[in-house]
Amino acid sequence: MSLFDKIMIAGDKETPLPDTRFKAFLRYGREYFGRLVLFGVITSLFLAPSIAWLFVMNYGRLSAISAIDATAADYATQINAIRLSYALTTYAVMIPLTVLFFIGLSGLFSAVKRISQGDACRISHYFKGVRENGLRFVLMGAVFGVSLFFVSYNVAYLSTVTVNAGTAALFAVTVLQFVFCGIFACWFMTGVTLYEVGLMQAIKNSFRLTFAKLFKNLIMYAAVAAPVIATVAVPSPFNLLVMTAGAFLYFGFAALGVFCYANYVYDGTLNKTLGKDFVGRGLNKNPATADAESAGEGAV
């Protein structure tokens, strides 16, 4: 085994690179644990204004509802009006706040890209990523922010009306557009970080991969979103506190998981057209002979 296919971990002791993307996630997640947590903390700072805004608006909504006379004839109407007003104001402001968060994601994805491929990664790579990819992530953040506004406001609206075929269809469309937007965002962010492509080509690639790998994408998206969805079980506004604490661990490892999955898909699609050097970056490309070679060579 060549030095390129090994990582020095302690003196003259070597260990071969992982031979699958799942093993890469476990290996690099363990080796870069502290760095991934640090990147999560930095990214959380970009999310902090959103958390603070949601906390303030949740508190204001609960205060407004508690101030209503529960015996009033139009009690339900007043509650619905507060819900809709809250959703409209809250998630309209969340659009620029989401853009700010995605600026942080541009640094996170740039740094974690290097980790997922077994390259050295320093804190400077985070801020270099913001400079290089920030504008494209701003665009994606704006799209995702509008999608979040659409799903949040429609869910609030649907909670105030009678359920029928029309409202059920609207709910389905609302949820599906948000899911597809999230999957598209993952492909767009990994694509513009990994490859030097034009904006339109990056958009086309992301659309193709969103629907071409739909079943696997849904599994990946569910796994990445599960910790966030789990916070729904925590009563508001305490769920925001759980999100804040969990963000320190979540962001770095979620990004690593997304990249390991994306690298797996890219190896079977785009990387094959770019050449063998692009396939399996960060992996041991000869796993069948790795152990035998390591035993024969000894320490290098």
PDB file of C-alpha atoms in Angstrom:
ATOM      1  CA  MET A   1       0.000   0.000   0.000  1.00  0.00           C
ATOM      2  CA  SER A   2       1.317   3.453  -0.915  1.00  0.00           C
ATOM      3  CA  LEU A   3       1.618   6.325   1.500  1.00  0.00           C
ATOM      4  CA  PHE A   4      -1.279   7.995  -0.324  1.00  0.00           C
ATOM      5  CA  ASP A   5      -3.569   5.173   0.794  1.00  0.00           C
ATOM      6  CA  LYS A   6      -2.572   5.350   4.463  1.00  0.00           C
ATOM      7  CA  ILE A   7      -2.909   7.778   7.335  1.00  0.00           C
ATOM      8  CA  MET A   8      -0.175   8.175   9.948  1.00  0.00           C
ATOM      9  CA  ILE A   9      -1.817   8.068  13.361  1.00  0.00           C
ATOM     10  CA  ALA A  10       0.980   7.461  15.884  1.00  0.00           C
ATOM     11  CA  GLY A  11       4.693   7.328  15.181  1.00  0.00           C
ATOM     12  CA  ASP A  12       5.406   4.494  12.795  1.00  0.00           C
ATOM     13  CA  LYS A  13       1.976   2.926  13.184  1.00  0.00           C
ATOM     14  CA  GLU A  14      -0.315   3.163  10.169  1.00  0.00           C
ATOM     15  CA  THR A  15      -3.886   2.260   9.497  1.00  0.00           C
ATOM     16  CA  PRO A  16      -5.457   1.880   6.052  1.00  0.00           C
ATOM     17  CA  LEU A  17      -8.117   4.291   4.914  1.00  0.00           C
ATOM     18  CA  PRO A  18     -11.747   3.144   5.233  1.00  0.00           C
ATOM     19  CA  ASP A  19     -13.037   1.221   2.239  1.00  0.00           C
ATOM     20  CA  THR A  20     -16.691   2.356   2.322  1.00  0.00           C
ATOM     21  CA  ARG A  21     -18.370   5.706   2.821  1.00  0.00           C
ATOM     22  CA  PHE A  22     -20.159   4.462   5.945  1.00  0.00           C
ATOM     23  CA  LYS A  23     -16.841   3.429   7.459  1.00  0.00           C
ATOM     24  CA  ALA A  24     -15.460   6.798   6.384  1.00  0.00           C
ATOM     25  CA  PHE A  25     -18.204   8.530   8.360  1.00  0.00           C
ATOM     26  CA  LEU A  26     -17.341   6.534  11.473  1.00  0.00           C
ATOM     27  CA  ARG A  27     -13.586   6.907  10.997  1.00  0.00           C
ATOM     28  CA  TYR A  28     -13.428  10.609  10.194  1.00  0.00           C
ATOM     29  CA  GLY A  29     -16.163  11.416  12.691  1.00  0.00           C
ATOM     30  CA  ARG A  30     -14.039   9.833  15.407  1.00  0.00           C
ATOM     31  CA  GLU A  31     -10.717  11.303  14.314  1.00  0.00           C
ATOM     32  CA  TYR A  32     -12.082  14.822  13.760  1.00  0.00           C
ATOM     33  CA  PHE A  33     -14.599  14.773  16.629  1.00  0.00           C
ATOM     34  CA  GLY A  34     -13.291  17.925  18.287  1.00  0.00           C
ATOM     35  CA  ARG A  35     -12.957  19.791  14.994  1.00  0.00           C
ATOM     36  CA  LEU A  36     -16.501  18.845  13.944  1.00  0.00           C
ATOM     37  CA  VAL A  37     -17.872  20.058  17.278  1.00  0.00           C
ATOM     38  CA  LEU A  38     -15.950  23.323  16.876  1.00  0.00           C
ATOM     39  CA  PHE A  39     -17.336  23.808  13.377  1.00  0.00           C
ATOM     40  CA  GLY A  40     -20.804  23.118  14.780  1.00  0.00           C
ATOM     41  CA  VAL A  41     -20.324  25.798  17.412  1.00  0.00           C
ATOM     42  CA  ILE A  42     -19.205  28.346  14.798  1.00  0.00           C
ATOM     43  CA  THR A  43     -22.138  27.478  12.550  1.00  0.00           C
ATOM     44  CA  SER A  44     -24.486  27.829  15.525  1.00  0.00           C
ATOM     45  CA  LEU A  45     -23.457  31.473  15.791  1.00  0.00           C
ATOM     46  CA  PHE A  46     -24.935  32.042  12.325  1.00  0.00           C
ATOM     47  CA  LEU A  47     -28.117  30.318  13.507  1.00  0.00           C
ATOM     48  CA  ALA A  48     -28.318  32.203  16.807  1.00  0.00           C
ATOM     49  CA  PRO A  49     -30.346  35.173  15.410  1.00  0.00           C
ATOM     50  CA  SER A  50     -32.947  32.735  14.051  1.00  0.00           C
ATOM     51  CA  ILE A  51     -33.203  30.932  17.394  1.00  0.00           C
ATOM     52  CA  ALA A  52     -33.516  34.224  19.265  1.00  0.00           C
ATOM     53  CA  TRP A  53     -36.183  35.492  16.848  1.00  0.00           C
ATOM     54  CA  LEU A  54     -38.234  32.295  17.101  1.00  0.00           C
ATOM     55  CA  PHE A  55     -37.972  32.347  20.892  1.00  0.00           C
ATOM     56  CA  VAL A  56     -39.192  35.949  21.095  1.00  0.00           C
ATOM     57  CA  MET A  57     -42.046  35.340  18.665  1.00  0.00           C
ATOM     58  CA  ASN A  58     -43.119  32.117  20.410  1.00  0.00           C
ATOM     59  CA  TYR A  59     -43.176  33.925  23.738  1.00  0.00           C
ATOM     60  CA  GLY A  60     -45.156  36.797  22.227  1.00  0.00           C
ATOM     61  CA  ARG A  61     -47.664  34.422  20.646  1.00  0.00           C
ATOM     62  CA  LEU A  62     -48.222  32.538  23.918  1.00  0.00           C
ATOM     63  CA  SER A  63     -48.615  35.823  25.790  1.00  0.00           C
ATOM     64  CA  ALA A  64     -51.157  37.097  23.253  1.00  0.00           C
ATOM     65  CA  ILE A  65     -53.168  33.878  23.452  1.00  0.00           C
ATOM     66  CA  SER A  66     -53.147  33.846  27.256  1.00  0.00           C
ATOM     67  CA  ALA A  67     -54.483  37.426  27.281  1.00  0.00           C
ATOM     68  CA  ILE A  68     -57.648  36.442  25.394  1.00  0.00           C
ATOM     69  CA  ASP A  69     -60.836  35.862  27.370  1.00  0.00           C
ATOM     70  CA  ALA A  70     -61.490  32.145  27.028  1.00  0.00           C
ATOM     71  CA  THR A  71     -65.238  32.739  27.509  1.00  0.00           C
ATOM     72  CA  ALA A  72     -65.510  35.172  24.599  1.00  0.00           C
ATOM     73  CA  ALA A  73     -67.839  34.128  21.788  1.00  0.00           C
ATOM     74  CA  ASP A  74     -65.168  34.714  19.181  1.00  0.00           C
ATOM     75  CA  TYR A  75     -62.369  33.042  21.185  1.00  0.00           C
ATOM     76  CA  ALA A  76     -61.532  30.548  18.426  1.00  0.00           C
ATOM     77  CA  THR A  77     -61.508  33.287  15.797  1.00  0.00           C
ATOM     78  CA  GLN A  78     -59.096  35.375  17.835  1.00  0.00           C
ATOM     79  CA  ILE A  79     -56.805  32.375  18.370  1.00  0.00           C
ATOM     80  CA  ASN A  80     -56.721  31.663  14.637  1.00  0.00           C
ATOM     81  CA  ALA A  81     -55.996  35.314  13.848  1.00  0.00           C
ATOM     82  CA  ILE A  82     -53.029  35.276  16.244  1.00  0.00           C
ATOM     83  CA  ARG A  83     -51.683  32.061  14.734  1.00  0.00           C
ATOM     84  CA  LEU A  84     -51.834  33.413  11.193  1.00  0.00           C
ATOM     85  CA  SER A  85     -50.362  36.772  12.140  1.00  0.00           C
ATOM     86  CA  TYR A  86     -47.582  35.026  14.041  1.00  0.00           C
ATOM     87  CA  ALA A  87     -46.762  32.719  11.146  1.00  0.00           C
ATOM     88  CA  LEU A  88     -46.779  35.534   8.596  1.00  0.00           C
ATOM     89  CA  THR A  89     -44.516  37.850  10.586  1.00  0.00           C
ATOM     90  CA  THR A  90     -42.237  35.191  12.028  1.00  0.00           C
ATOM     91  CA  TYR A  91     -41.393  33.338   8.849  1.00  0.00           C
ATOM     92  CA  ALA A  92     -41.227  36.402   6.615  1.00  0.00           C
ATOM     93  CA  VAL A  93     -38.405  37.655   8.845  1.00  0.00           C
ATOM     94  CA  MET A  94     -36.936  34.135   8.870  1.00  0.00           C
ATOM     95  CA  ILE A  95     -36.126  34.422   5.143  1.00  0.00           C
ATOM     96  CA  PRO A  96     -33.148  36.814   5.596  1.00  0.00           C
ATOM     97  CA  LEU A  97     -32.199  35.033   8.826  1.00  0.00           C
ATOM     98  CA  THR A  98     -32.087  31.750   6.908  1.00  0.00           C
ATOM     99  CA  VAL A  99     -29.804  33.391   4.357  1.00  0.00           C
ATOM    100  CA  LEU A 100     -27.466  34.331   7.206  1.00  0.00           C
ATOM    101  CA  PHE A 101     -27.484  30.745   8.444  1.00  0.00           C
ATOM    102  CA  PHE A 102     -26.609  29.441   4.988  1.00  0.00           C
ATOM    103  CA  ILE A 103     -23.590  31.729   4.922  1.00  0.00           C
ATOM    104  CA  GLY A 104     -22.399  29.782   7.947  1.00  0.00           C
ATOM    105  CA  LEU A 105     -23.180  26.528   6.141  1.00  0.00           C
ATOM    106  CA  SER A 106     -20.896  27.603   3.289  1.00  0.00           C
ATOM    107  CA  GLY A 107     -17.972  27.534   5.703  1.00  0.00           C
ATOM    108  CA  LEU A 108     -19.120  24.319   7.361  1.00  0.00           C
ATOM    109  CA  PHE A 109     -19.524  22.438   4.077  1.00  0.00           C
ATOM    110  CA  SER A 110     -16.196  23.665   2.748  1.00  0.00           C
ATOM    111  CA  ALA A 111     -14.377  22.442   5.852  1.00  0.00           C
ATOM    112  CA  VAL A 112     -16.235  19.143   6.172  1.00  0.00           C
ATOM    113  CA  LYS A 113     -15.637  18.421   2.484  1.00  0.00           C
ATOM    114  CA  ARG A 114     -11.959  18.113   3.285  1.00  0.00           C
ATOM    115  CA  ILE A 115     -12.621  15.852   6.258  1.00  0.00           C
ATOM    116  CA  SER A 116     -14.856  13.549   4.182  1.00  0.00           C
ATOM    117  CA  GLN A 117     -12.032  13.089   1.680  1.00  0.00           C
ATOM    118  CA  GLY A 118      -9.321  12.468   4.259  1.00  0.00           C
ATOM    119  CA  ASP A 119      -7.592  15.815   3.718  1.00  0.00           C
ATOM    120  CA  ALA A 120      -6.107  17.962   6.465  1.00  0.00           C
ATOM    121  CA  CYS A 121      -8.603  20.480   7.753  1.00  0.00           C
ATOM    122  CA  ARG A 122      -8.010  23.627   9.785  1.00  0.00           C
ATOM    123  CA  ILE A 123     -10.267  26.352  11.116  1.00  0.00           C
ATOM    124  CA  SER A 124      -9.023  28.637   8.336  1.00  0.00           C
ATOM    125  CA  HIS A 125     -10.685  26.358   5.778  1.00  0.00           C
ATOM    126  CA  TYR A 126     -14.050  27.239   7.333  1.00  0.00           C
ATOM    127  CA  PHE A 127     -13.679  30.958   6.695  1.00  0.00           C
ATOM    128  CA  LYS A 128     -12.036  30.370   3.329  1.00  0.00           C
ATOM    129  CA  GLY A 129     -15.180  28.469   2.366  1.00  0.00           C
ATOM    130  CA  VAL A 130     -17.347  31.440   3.348  1.00  0.00           C
ATOM    131  CA  ARG A 131     -15.304  33.686   1.049  1.00  0.00           C
ATOM    132  CA  GLU A 132     -15.347  31.248  -1.862  1.00  0.00           C
ATOM    133  CA  ASN A 133     -18.891  29.852  -1.716  1.00  0.00           C
ATOM    134  CA  GLY A 134     -20.829  32.344   0.394  1.00  0.00           C
ATOM    135  CA  LEU A 135     -22.692  34.008  -2.483  1.00  0.00           C
ATOM    136  CA  ARG A 136     -24.002  30.746  -3.899  1.00  0.00           C
ATOM    137  CA  PHE A 137     -25.105  29.638  -0.455  1.00  0.00           C
ATOM    138  CA  VAL A 138     -26.892  32.981  -0.064  1.00  0.00           C
ATOM    139  CA  LEU A 139     -28.959  32.096  -3.133  1.00  0.00           C
ATOM    140  CA  MET A 140     -29.744  28.649  -1.745  1.00  0.00           C
ATOM    141  CA  GLY A 141     -30.582  30.165   1.622  1.00  0.00           C
ATOM    142  CA  ALA A 142     -33.083  32.540   0.030  1.00  0.00           C
ATOM    143  CA  VAL A 143     -34.797  29.665  -1.791  1.00  0.00           C
ATOM    144  CA  PHE A 144     -34.879  27.542   1.361  1.00  0.00           C
ATOM    145  CA  GLY A 145     -36.158  30.488   3.406  1.00  0.00           C
ATOM    146  CA  VAL A 146     -39.079  31.002   1.019  1.00  0.00           C
ATOM    147  CA  SER A 147     -39.809  27.261   1.135  1.00  0.00           C
ATOM    148  CA  LEU A 148     -39.766  27.384   4.948  1.00  0.00           C
ATOM    149  CA  PHE A 149     -42.125  30.373   4.897  1.00  0.00           C
ATOM    150  CA  PHE A 150     -44.500  28.543   2.571  1.00  0.00           C
ATOM    151  CA  VAL A 151     -44.658  25.370   4.674  1.00  0.00           C
ATOM    152  CA  SER A 152     -44.883  27.196   8.011  1.00  0.00           C
ATOM    153  CA  TYR A 153     -47.607  29.631   6.969  1.00  0.00           C
ATOM    154  CA  ASN A 154     -49.660  26.958   5.209  1.00  0.00           C
ATOM    155  CA  VAL A 155     -49.495  24.644   8.217  1.00  0.00           C
ATOM    156  CA  ALA A 156     -50.692  27.523  10.408  1.00  0.00           C
ATOM    157  CA  TYR A 157     -53.467  28.297   7.935  1.00  0.00           C
ATOM    158  CA  LEU A 158     -54.563  24.671   7.653  1.00  0.00           C
ATOM    159  CA  SER A 159     -54.880  24.482  11.443  1.00  0.00           C
ATOM    160  CA  THR A 160     -57.560  27.176  11.267  1.00  0.00           C
ATOM    161  CA  VAL A 161     -59.820  25.651   8.586  1.00  0.00           C
ATOM    162  CA  THR A 162     -61.937  22.553   8.154  1.00  0.00           C
ATOM    163  CA  VAL A 163     -60.113  19.569   6.681  1.00  0.00           C
ATOM    164  CA  ASN A 164     -61.379  18.509   3.244  1.00  0.00           C
ATOM    165  CA  ALA A 165     -59.924  17.222  -0.024  1.00  0.00           C
ATOM    166  CA  GLY A 166     -58.673  20.660  -1.001  1.00  0.00           C
ATOM    167  CA  THR A 167     -56.901  21.379   2.280  1.00  0.00           C
ATOM    168  CA  ALA A 168     -55.452  17.850   2.329  1.00  0.00           C
ATOM    169  CA  ALA A 169     -54.015  18.389  -1.155  1.00  0.00           C
ATOM    170  CA  LEU A 170     -52.582  21.740  -0.109  1.00  0.00           C
ATOM    171  CA  PHE A 171     -50.968  20.112   2.914  1.00  0.00           C
ATOM    172  CA  ALA A 172     -49.429  17.385   0.736  1.00  0.00           C
ATOM    173  CA  VAL A 173     -48.037  19.924  -1.734  1.00  0.00           C
ATOM    174  CA  THR A 174     -46.720  22.051   1.124  1.00  0.00           C
ATOM    175  CA  VAL A 175     -44.833  19.187   2.751  1.00  0.00           C
ATOM    176  CA  LEU A 176     -43.518  17.742  -0.508  1.00  0.00           C
ATOM    177  CA  GLN A 177     -42.115  21.039  -1.758  1.00  0.00           C
ATOM    178  CA  PHE A 178     -40.256  21.479   1.517  1.00  0.00           C
ATOM    179  CA  VAL A 179     -38.847  17.941   1.445  1.00  0.00           C
ATOM    180  CA  PHE A 180     -37.702  18.302  -2.162  1.00  0.00           C
ATOM    181  CA  CYS A 181     -36.226  21.723  -1.424  1.00  0.00           C
ATOM    182  CA  GLY A 182     -34.238  20.224   1.452  1.00  0.00           C
ATOM    183  CA  ILE A 183     -32.907  17.380  -0.712  1.00  0.00           C
ATOM    184  CA  PHE A 184     -32.086  19.800  -3.513  1.00  0.00           C
ATOM    185  CA  ALA A 185     -30.249  22.026  -1.036  1.00  0.00           C
ATOM    186  CA  CYS A 186     -28.043  19.112   0.067  1.00  0.00           C
ATOM    187  CA  TRP A 187     -27.051  18.329  -3.524  1.00  0.00           C
ATOM    188  CA  PHE A 188     -26.526  21.976  -4.388  1.00  0.00           C
ATOM    189  CA  MET A 189     -24.335  22.670  -1.363  1.00  0.00           C
ATOM    190  CA  THR A 190     -22.176  19.578  -1.830  1.00  0.00           C
ATOM    191  CA  GLY A 191     -21.975  20.147  -5.584  1.00  0.00           C
ATOM    192  CA  VAL A 192     -20.773  23.747  -5.509  1.00  0.00           C
ATOM    193  CA  THR A 193     -18.335  22.888  -2.732  1.00  0.00           C
ATOM    194  CA  LEU A 194     -16.805  19.845  -4.420  1.00  0.00           C
ATOM    195  CA  TYR A 195     -16.719  20.960  -8.058  1.00  0.00           C
ATOM    196  CA  GLU A 196     -15.855  24.062 -10.021  1.00  0.00           C
ATOM    197  CA  VAL A 197     -19.041  24.360 -12.056  1.00  0.00           C
ATOM    198  CA  GLY A 198     -21.208  27.228 -13.215  1.00  0.00           C
ATOM    199  CA  LEU A 199     -24.317  28.148 -11.251  1.00  0.00           C
ATOM    200  CA  MET A 200     -26.767  26.845 -13.861  1.00  0.00           C
ATOM    201  CA  GLN A 201     -24.892  23.561 -14.196  1.00  0.00           C
ATOM    202  CA  ALA A 202     -24.894  23.164 -10.420  1.00  0.00           C
ATOM    203  CA  ILE A 203     -28.673  23.718 -10.396  1.00  0.00           C
ATOM    204  CA  LYS A 204     -29.196  21.178 -13.192  1.00  0.00           C
ATOM    205  CA  ASN A 205     -27.038  18.580 -11.452  1.00  0.00           C
ATOM    206  CA  SER A 206     -28.908  19.105  -8.198  1.00  0.00           C
ATOM    207  CA  PHE A 207     -32.309  18.678  -9.847  1.00  0.00           C
ATOM    208  CA  ARG A 208     -31.206  15.497 -11.591  1.00  0.00           C
ATOM    209  CA  LEU A 209     -29.764  13.933  -8.452  1.00  0.00           C
ATOM    210  CA  THR A 210     -32.776  14.970  -6.365  1.00  0.00           C
ATOM    211  CA  PHE A 211     -35.144  12.888  -8.468  1.00  0.00           C
ATOM    212  CA  ALA A 212     -32.807  10.269  -9.939  1.00  0.00           C
ATOM    213  CA  LYS A 213     -31.888   8.963  -6.470  1.00  0.00           C
ATOM    214  CA  LEU A 214     -35.259   9.750  -4.904  1.00  0.00           C
ATOM    215  CA  PHE A 215     -35.688   6.714  -2.636  1.00  0.00           C
ATOM    216  CA  LYS A 216     -32.135   6.820  -1.278  1.00  0.00           C
ATOM    217  CA  ASN A 217     -32.389  10.594  -0.987  1.00  0.00           C
ATOM    218  CA  LEU A 218     -35.484  10.294   1.184  1.00  0.00           C
ATOM    219  CA  ILE A 219     -33.711   7.864   3.510  1.00  0.00           C
ATOM    220  CA  MET A 220     -30.703  10.164   3.767  1.00  0.00           C
ATOM    221  CA  TYR A 221     -32.898  13.234   4.295  1.00  0.00           C
ATOM    222  CA  ALA A 222     -34.937  11.469   6.989  1.00  0.00           C
ATOM    223  CA  ALA A 223     -31.772  10.424   8.821  1.00  0.00           C
ATOM    224  CA  VAL A 224     -30.337  13.947   8.700  1.00  0.00           C
ATOM    225  CA  ALA A 225     -33.632  15.592   9.670  1.00  0.00           C
ATOM    226  CA  ALA A 226     -34.546  13.107  12.446  1.00  0.00           C
ATOM    227  CA  PRO A 227     -32.751  14.980  15.281  1.00  0.00           C
ATOM    228  CA  VAL A 228     -34.430  18.242  14.238  1.00  0.00           C
ATOM    229  CA  ILE A 229     -37.870  16.622  13.944  1.00  0.00           C
ATOM    230  CA  ALA A 230     -37.374  15.037  17.372  1.00  0.00           C
ATOM    231  CA  THR A 231     -37.360  18.509  18.923  1.00  0.00           C
ATOM    232  CA  VAL A 232     -41.042  18.793  17.988  1.00  0.00           C
ATOM    233  CA  ALA A 233     -41.761  16.447  20.903  1.00  0.00           C
ATOM    234  CA  VAL A 234     -40.326  19.069  23.268  1.00  0.00           C
ATOM    235  CA  PRO A 235     -42.882  21.706  24.317  1.00  0.00           C
ATOM    236  CA  SER A 236     -42.424  25.209  22.883  1.00  0.00           C
ATOM    237  CA  PRO A 237     -40.445  27.354  23.591  1.00  0.00           C
ATOM    238  CA  PHE A 238     -38.186  24.842  25.361  1.00  0.00           C
ATOM    239  CA  ASN A 239     -37.612  23.030  22.055  1.00  0.00           C
ATOM    240  CA  LEU A 240     -35.595  26.058  20.953  1.00  0.00           C
ATOM    241  CA  LEU A 241     -33.260  25.548  23.906  1.00  0.00           C
ATOM    242  CA  VAL A 242     -32.842  21.883  22.959  1.00  0.00           C
ATOM    243  CA  MET A 243     -32.098  22.893  19.381  1.00  0.00           C
ATOM    244  CA  THR A 244     -29.474  25.374  20.564  1.00  0.00           C
ATOM    245  CA  ALA A 245     -27.691  22.813  22.756  1.00  0.00           C
ATOM    246  CA  GLY A 246     -27.926  20.044  20.168  1.00  0.00           C
ATOM    247  CA  ALA A 247     -26.644  22.248  17.373  1.00  0.00           C
ATOM    248  CA  PHE A 248     -23.113  22.057  18.780  1.00  0.00           C
ATOM    249  CA  LEU A 249     -22.989  18.331  18.046  1.00  0.00           C
ATOM    250  CA  TYR A 250     -25.460  18.182  15.188  1.00  0.00           C
ATOM    251  CA  PHE A 251     -24.170  20.435  12.423  1.00  0.00           C
ATOM    252  CA  GLY A 252     -20.671  19.039  11.984  1.00  0.00           C
ATOM    253  CA  PHE A 253     -21.716  15.395  11.998  1.00  0.00           C
ATOM    254  CA  ALA A 254     -24.810  16.014   9.871  1.00  0.00           C
ATOM    255  CA  ALA A 255     -22.638  17.716   7.244  1.00  0.00           C
ATOM    256  CA  LEU A 256     -20.171  14.814   7.358  1.00  0.00           C
ATOM    257  CA  GLY A 257     -23.024  12.352   6.867  1.00  0.00           C
ATOM    258  CA  VAL A 258     -24.367  14.339   3.924  1.00  0.00           C
ATOM    259  CA  PHE A 259     -20.915  14.459   2.321  1.00  0.00           C
ATOM    260  CA  CYS A 260     -20.252  10.749   2.810  1.00  0.00           C
ATOM    261  CA  TYR A 261     -23.549   9.964   1.124  1.00  0.00           C
ATOM    262  CA  ALA A 262     -22.954  12.533  -1.627  1.00  0.00           C
ATOM    263  CA  ASN A 263     -19.440  11.210  -2.283  1.00  0.00           C
ATOM    264  CA  TYR A 264     -20.902   7.707  -2.578  1.00  0.00           C
ATOM    265  CA  VAL A 265     -23.372   8.879  -5.217  1.00  0.00           C
ATOM    266  CA  TYR A 266     -20.853  11.101  -7.015  1.00  0.00           C
ATOM    267  CA  ASP A 267     -18.405   8.177  -7.254  1.00  0.00           C
ATOM    268  CA  GLY A 268     -20.992   6.243  -9.230  1.00  0.00           C
ATOM    269  CA  THR A 269     -22.045   9.150 -11.440  1.00  0.00           C
ATOM    270  CA  LEU A 270     -20.080  12.357 -11.962  1.00  0.00           C
ATOM    271  CA  ASN A 271     -16.679  11.225 -10.667  1.00  0.00           C
ATOM    272  CA  LYS A 272     -16.502   8.379 -13.167  1.00  0.00           C
ATOM    273  CA  THR A 273     -16.560  10.889 -16.004  1.00  0.00           C
ATOM    274  CA  LEU A 274     -13.807  12.983 -14.415  1.00  0.00           C
ATOM    275  CA  GLY A 275     -11.277  10.167 -14.112  1.00  0.00           C
ATOM    276  CA  LYS A 276     -10.192   7.503 -11.664  1.00  0.00           C
ATOM    277  CA  ASP A 277      -8.366  10.000  -9.454  1.00  0.00           C
ATOM    278  CA  PHE A 278     -11.720  11.552  -8.570  1.00  0.00           C
ATOM    279  CA  VAL A 279     -13.330   8.236  -7.595  1.00  0.00           C
ATOM    280  CA  GLY A 280     -13.015   7.087  -4.010  1.00  0.00           C
ATOM    281  CA  ARG A 281     -11.262  10.146  -2.628  1.00  0.00           C
ATOM    282  CA  GLY A 282     -10.734   9.571   1.078  1.00  0.00           C
ATOM    283  CA  LEU A 283     -11.168   5.810   0.713  1.00  0.00           C
ATOM    284  CA  ASN A 284      -8.793   2.893   0.399  1.00  0.00           C
ATOM    285  CA  LYS A 285      -9.180   2.091  -3.298  1.00  0.00           C
ATOM    286  CA  ASN A 286      -7.724  -1.412  -2.950  1.00  0.00           C
ATOM    287  CA  PRO A 287      -9.437  -2.846   0.139  1.00  0.00           C
ATOM    288  CA  ALA A 288      -9.006  -6.465  -0.920  1.00  0.00           C
ATOM    289  CA  THR A 289      -5.232  -6.270  -0.774  1.00  0.00           C
ATOM    290  CA  ALA A 290      -4.842  -3.649   1.943  1.00  0.00           C
ATOM    291  CA  ASP A 291      -4.283  -6.032   4.850  1.00  0.00           C
ATOM    292  CA  ALA A 292      -1.853  -8.230   2.945  1.00  0.00           C
ATOM    293  CA  GLU A 293       0.191  -5.268   1.750  1.00  0.00           C
ATOM    294  CA  SER A 294       0.270  -3.713   5.194  1.00  0.00           C
ATOM    295  CA  ALA A 295       1.512  -6.979   6.708  1.00  0.00           C
ATOM    296  CA  GLY A 296       4.183  -7.354   4.051  1.00  0.00           C
ATOM    297  CA  GLU A 297       5.445  -3.789   4.164  1.00  0.00           C
ATOM    298  CA  GLY A 298       5.403  -3.292   7.922  1.00  0.00           C
ATOM    299  CA  ALA A 299       5.897   0.244   9.143  1.00  0.00           C
ATOM    300  CA  VAL A 300       6.889   2.880   6.631  1.00  0.00           C
TER     301      VAL A 300
END
